[in-house]
Coordinates of C-alpha atoms in Angstrom, one line a residue:
M281 CA -6.1 -21.5 -23.1
A282 CA -5.2 -18.6 -20.9
I283 CA -4.8 -14.6 -21.5
A284 CA -2.6 -12.6 -18.5
R285 CA -2.2 -9.4 -19.1
I286 CA 0.3 -6.4 -17.3
T287 CA -1.8 -3.0 -16.2
P288 CA 0.7 -0.4 -16.2
P289 CA 0.0 2.2 -13.4
S290 CA -2.2 5.4 -13.8
N291 CA -0.7 6.7 -10.8
L292 CA 2.8 7.8 -9.5
L293 CA 4.5 8.5 -6.7
N294 CA 8.2 8.0 -5.9
A295 CA 8.4 7.5 -2.7
G296 CA 10.4 4.7 -2.5
W297 CA 9.7 0.9 -1.1
A298 CA 9.5 2.9 2.8
L299 CA 6.6 4.7 1.3
P300 CA 4.4 3.2 -1.7
S301 CA 5.1 4.7 -5.5
L302 CA 2.0 4.4 -5.5
A303 CA 2.5 2.6 -9.1
I304 CA 0.2 0.7 -8.8
A305 CA -0.7 -1.9 -11.2
C306 CA -1.6 -4.9 -12.2
V307 CA -2.1 -9.0 -13.7
L308 CA -4.7 -9.9 -15.7
A309 CA -5.0 -13.3 -15.8
T310 CA -8.1 -15.1 -17.3
S311 CA -9.1 -18.9 -18.3
L312 CA -10.9 -20.9 -19.9
S313 CA -10.3 -23.6 -18.1
S314 CA -7.8 -26.0 -15.6
S315 CA -5.5 -27.8 -16.8
A316 CA -2.6 -30.3 -15.5
A317 CA 0.4 -27.7 -14.4
D318 CA 3.7 -28.5 -16.3
P319 CA 5.8 -28.4 -12.5
S320 CA 8.9 -26.9 -14.0
Q321 CA 6.1 -23.9 -14.5
Y322 CA 6.6 -23.6 -10.9
L323 CA 10.4 -23.1 -10.3
S324 CA 12.0 -19.7 -10.8
S325 CA 14.7 -18.5 -12.9
N326 CA 16.5 -19.9 -10.9
G327 CA 15.4 -23.4 -10.5
Q328 CA 14.4 -23.0 -6.5
H329 CA 11.0 -24.4 -5.9
R330 CA 8.6 -21.1 -5.3
L331 CA 6.6 -21.5 -2.2
F332 CA 3.5 -19.8 -4.2
N333 CA 2.1 -19.8 -7.3
G334 CA -1.2 -17.6 -9.1
A335 CA -3.2 -21.0 -8.8
M336 CA -3.3 -21.0 -4.0
P337 CA -7.2 -20.8 -3.5
P338 CA -8.0 -17.8 -1.8
G339 CA -6.7 -16.7 1.7
V340 CA -3.2 -19.5 1.4
I341 CA -0.8 -16.7 0.6
A342 CA -2.0 -13.8 2.9
A343 CA -2.9 -16.0 5.4
T344 CA 1.0 -17.0 5.5
R345 CA 2.2 -13.7 4.9
Q346 CA 0.8 -12.6 7.7
M347 CA 3.2 -14.7 9.6
A348 CA 6.5 -12.8 7.9
G349 CA 8.0 -9.1 8.8
P350 CA 8.5 -5.9 6.7
G351 CA 9.6 -7.1 3.6
G352 CA 8.3 -11.0 3.8
T353 CA 11.6 -12.0 6.3
A354 CA 10.2 -14.4 9.1
A355 CA 8.7 -13.1 11.5
M356 CA 7.9 -14.2 15.6
G357 CA 4.7 -13.9 16.0
V358 CA 2.1 -12.3 13.4
Q359 CA 1.9 -9.1 12.9
A360 CA -0.6 -5.9 14.1
P361 CA -3.5 -5.4 12.6
Y362 CA -3.9 -3.1 9.1
Y363 CA -6.8 -1.9 7.4
Q364 CA -5.1 -1.3 4.4
P365 CA -7.2 2.2 2.4
V366 CA -8.8 -0.4 -1.1
Q367 CA -10.8 1.8 -3.7
I368 CA -12.2 -0.8 -5.9
R369 CA -13.6 0.7 -10.0
G370 CA -15.3 -0.3 -13.1
P371 CA -17.3 0.2 -15.7
Q372 CA -19.4 3.1 -15.7
G373 CA -23.1 2.4 -14.7
V374 CA -21.1 -0.6 -12.4
R375 CA -21.6 -0.3 -8.9
F376 CA -19.5 -2.8 -5.9
A377 CA -20.9 -3.8 -2.7
L378 CA -19.0 -5.9 0.5
P379 CA -21.4 -7.6 2.1
Q380 CA -22.1 -7.0 6.5
M381 CA -24.1 -8.9 9.1
G382 CA -25.2 -11.8 6.2
S383 CA -26.4 -9.3 3.5
F384 CA -24.2 -6.3 1.8
V385 CA -24.9 -2.5 1.3
D386 CA -26.5 -0.4 -0.8
P387 CA -23.8 -0.4 -3.5
E388 CA -22.2 2.7 -5.3
P389 CA -19.2 3.4 -8.0
G390 CA -15.9 3.3 -6.8
L391 CA -16.5 1.8 -3.4
M392 CA -13.7 3.1 -0.9
A393 CA -13.0 0.9 2.0
G394 CA -10.7 0.4 4.6
L395 CA -9.6 -3.9 4.2
L396 CA -7.9 -5.9 6.6
V397 CA -4.3 -7.4 5.7
G398 CA -4.7 -11.0 5.5
Q399 CA -8.0 -11.4 4.4
V400 CA -10.0 -12.7 1.7
Y401 CA -13.1 -9.6 0.9
R402 CA -16.4 -11.0 -1.1
F403 CA -17.3 -8.6 -3.0
Q404 CA -20.6 -7.8 -5.3
I405 CA -20.6 -6.3 -9.2
T406 CA -24.5 -5.5 -10.2
G407 CA -25.3 -2.2 -13.0
I408 CA -22.7 -4.3 -15.5
R409 CA -23.7 -3.0 -18.9
G410 CA -25.5 -5.3 -21.2
A411 CA -26.5 -7.2 -18.8
E412 CA -28.9 -6.2 -16.5
G413 CA -30.1 -8.0 -13.5
A414 CA -26.4 -9.8 -13.8
E415 CA -24.1 -10.0 -10.4
L416 CA -20.9 -11.2 -10.0
F417 CA -18.8 -12.5 -6.4
P418 CA -15.3 -11.8 -6.8
T419 CA -12.6 -11.7 -3.8
L420 CA -10.2 -9.5 -3.1
E421 CA -6.8 -11.1 -1.1
M422 CA -5.4 -8.7 1.2
V423 CA -1.4 -10.0 0.7
D424 CA 0.6 -7.4 1.8
R425 CA 0.4 -2.7 2.6
T426 CA 1.1 0.8 1.5
Y427 CA 3.1 3.1 3.8
P428 CA 1.6 6.6 3.5
P429 CA 2.9 9.5 4.8
P430 CA 1.2 9.9 7.8
G431 CA -2.8 11.0 7.3
L432 CA -2.2 10.3 4.1
A433 CA -3.8 6.7 3.7
T434 CA -7.7 7.2 1.8
R435 CA -5.6 9.7 -0.5
Y436 CA -3.8 6.6 -1.9
P437 CA -5.6 4.1 -1.7
V438 CA -4.8 0.2 -3.4
I439 CA -7.4 0.6 -7.2
V440 CA -8.3 -2.3 -7.7
T441 CA -10.0 -1.8 -11.5
L442 CA -11.8 -3.8 -12.9
D443 CA -13.0 -3.1 -16.8
E444 CA -15.3 -4.2 -19.5
E445 CA -13.6 -7.3 -20.4
D446 CA -12.9 -8.2 -16.9
L447 CA -16.8 -9.1 -16.7
Q448 CA -17.4 -10.2 -20.1
A449 CA -15.5 -12.8 -19.7
A450 CA -16.6 -13.6 -16.1
L451 CA -19.7 -13.9 -17.1
D452 CA -18.9 -16.1 -20.3
G453 CA -17.8 -18.5 -17.2
Q454 CA -13.9 -17.9 -17.1
M455 CA -11.7 -17.2 -14.8
V456 CA -10.2 -13.6 -14.7
T457 CA -7.3 -13.4 -11.8
R458 CA -5.6 -10.0 -11.7
V459 CA -2.4 -9.8 -9.2
I460 CA -2.1 -6.1 -7.8
Y461 CA 1.3 -5.2 -6.7
L462 CA 3.5 -2.2 -5.9
E463 CA 5.9 -1.2 -8.4
D464 CA 10.1 -0.7 -7.6
P465 CA 10.9 2.3 -8.0
Q466 CA 14.3 2.0 -9.0
T467 CA 13.0 0.4 -12.4
A468 CA 10.2 1.7 -12.7
V469 CA 8.8 3.5 -15.7
P470 CA 7.8 7.7 -14.8
L471 CA 4.9 8.0 -17.2
A472 CA 1.9 9.3 -15.1
Q473 CA -1.5 8.4 -18.0
A474 CA -4.6 10.5 -17.0
P475 CA -7.7 9.4 -16.9
T476 CA -9.0 7.3 -19.9
T477 CA -12.2 9.3 -21.5
G478 CA -16.0 8.8 -20.0
S479 CA -14.8 5.7 -17.7
D480 CA -13.8 5.6 -14.2
T481 CA -11.5 2.8 -14.9
G482 CA -8.4 4.7 -15.8
G483 CA -5.8 5.8 -18.4
E484 CA -5.0 1.9 -18.1
T485 CA -3.7 -0.3 -20.8
P486 CA -2.4 -4.5 -19.8
I487 CA -0.2 -6.8 -21.1
D488 CA -0.2 -9.3 -22.6
V489 CA 0.9 -12.8 -20.6
S490 CA 1.8 -15.4 -21.6
Q491 CA -0.6 -18.7 -20.1
F492 CA 2.1 -20.4 -19.2
Q493 CA 3.4 -17.6 -16.9
D494 CA 2.7 -18.1 -13.5
P495 CA 0.7 -14.3 -13.1
L496 CA 2.2 -14.4 -9.5
Q497 CA 6.1 -14.7 -10.4
V498 CA 5.2 -12.4 -13.3
A499 CA 3.8 -9.0 -10.6
D500 CA 6.7 -10.2 -7.9
R501 CA 9.6 -9.5 -10.3
L502 CA 8.3 -6.2 -11.1
G503 CA 7.5 -5.2 -7.4
R504 CA 5.6 -6.0 -4.5
V505 CA 2.6 -8.0 -4.0
V506 CA -0.5 -6.1 -2.3
A507 CA -3.5 -7.7 -3.1
I508 CA -5.1 -10.9 -5.5
L509 CA -8.1 -10.3 -7.8
R510 CA -10.3 -13.4 -8.8
I511 CA -13.4 -13.1 -10.2
G512 CA -15.4 -15.9 -12.1
S513 CA -19.2 -16.9 -12.4
L514 CA -19.7 -19.0 -8.6
A515 CA -23.1 -17.1 -7.5
P516 CA -23.5 -17.9 -3.4
P517 CA -25.4 -20.6 -2.3
R518 CA -28.8 -21.5 -1.5
S519 CA -27.8 -22.5 2.0
H520 CA -27.6 -20.4 4.5
E521 CA -25.8 -23.1 6.5
L522 CA -22.9 -22.6 3.9
A523 CA -22.6 -18.7 3.0
P524 CA -20.3 -17.9 6.0
Q525 CA -17.9 -20.6 4.2
F526 CA -18.5 -18.5 0.4
F527 CA -18.2 -14.9 2.2
F528 CA -14.4 -16.5 3.8
G529 CA -16.2 -16.0 8.1
Y530 CA -17.3 -12.6 6.8
P531 CA -14.0 -10.4 7.8
T532 CA -14.2 -7.1 9.1
W533 CA -13.6 -4.0 7.3
A534 CA -14.6 0.2 7.5
P535 CA -16.2 2.3 5.4
I536 CA -13.9 5.1 3.9
F537 CA -16.7 7.9 3.7
K538 CA -15.6 10.9 0.7
P539 CA -16.1 14.3 1.3
E540 CA -18.0 16.1 0.3
S541 CA -17.1 18.6 -3.3

């Protein structure tokens, strides 16, 4: 069984394709078990084979995207490194932490950091309500970046939201995939949503997508993919030798400090 959902944006900045519309939404897929795929599932609407699909291992899409120029066109060489501001948020009480020097930094709600485009980050989730002591270790694959006005990058980060349903599904052994994308300003519905009372996840209402649909393909039709989050019940290995592989080589990240109120 698989369930996929599209999350409408909770924030809208009408700035076109060159600048981020920040109508950031996501396609979410939850699977109980893997099954053989029908080859026709990997054909686009015009019958051509797709280069990417949502079942690819973390890092494949981001690494290939780095070898392309703006808009995904082929280019010589790798794009210049860019730390994309990202905010990870979830239900009240949930805290997030990124790895640093082989351990995790102090967990915090609404974690903000600059993540390198083209890298995969493994982070930690704690403080899950109803599951005291439980920890989850999702991956966040940075596929692309936004183009905010100068000086406003940290004001308009890519928002990655995890809700209670995502966390419970992962604790139950399911695999959850969220594809975060920028909506096409030419086709997006210009509706802003206020944050939900008593929650840090915003006023997002996911829309279910069929298990036979590739969430990455759905997101591609709606806009430009910037990140892919995968969350399951996988835990860090006990062997220190396997830790670098589990954490994808510990890619660097830039802390973003919130201004004191």
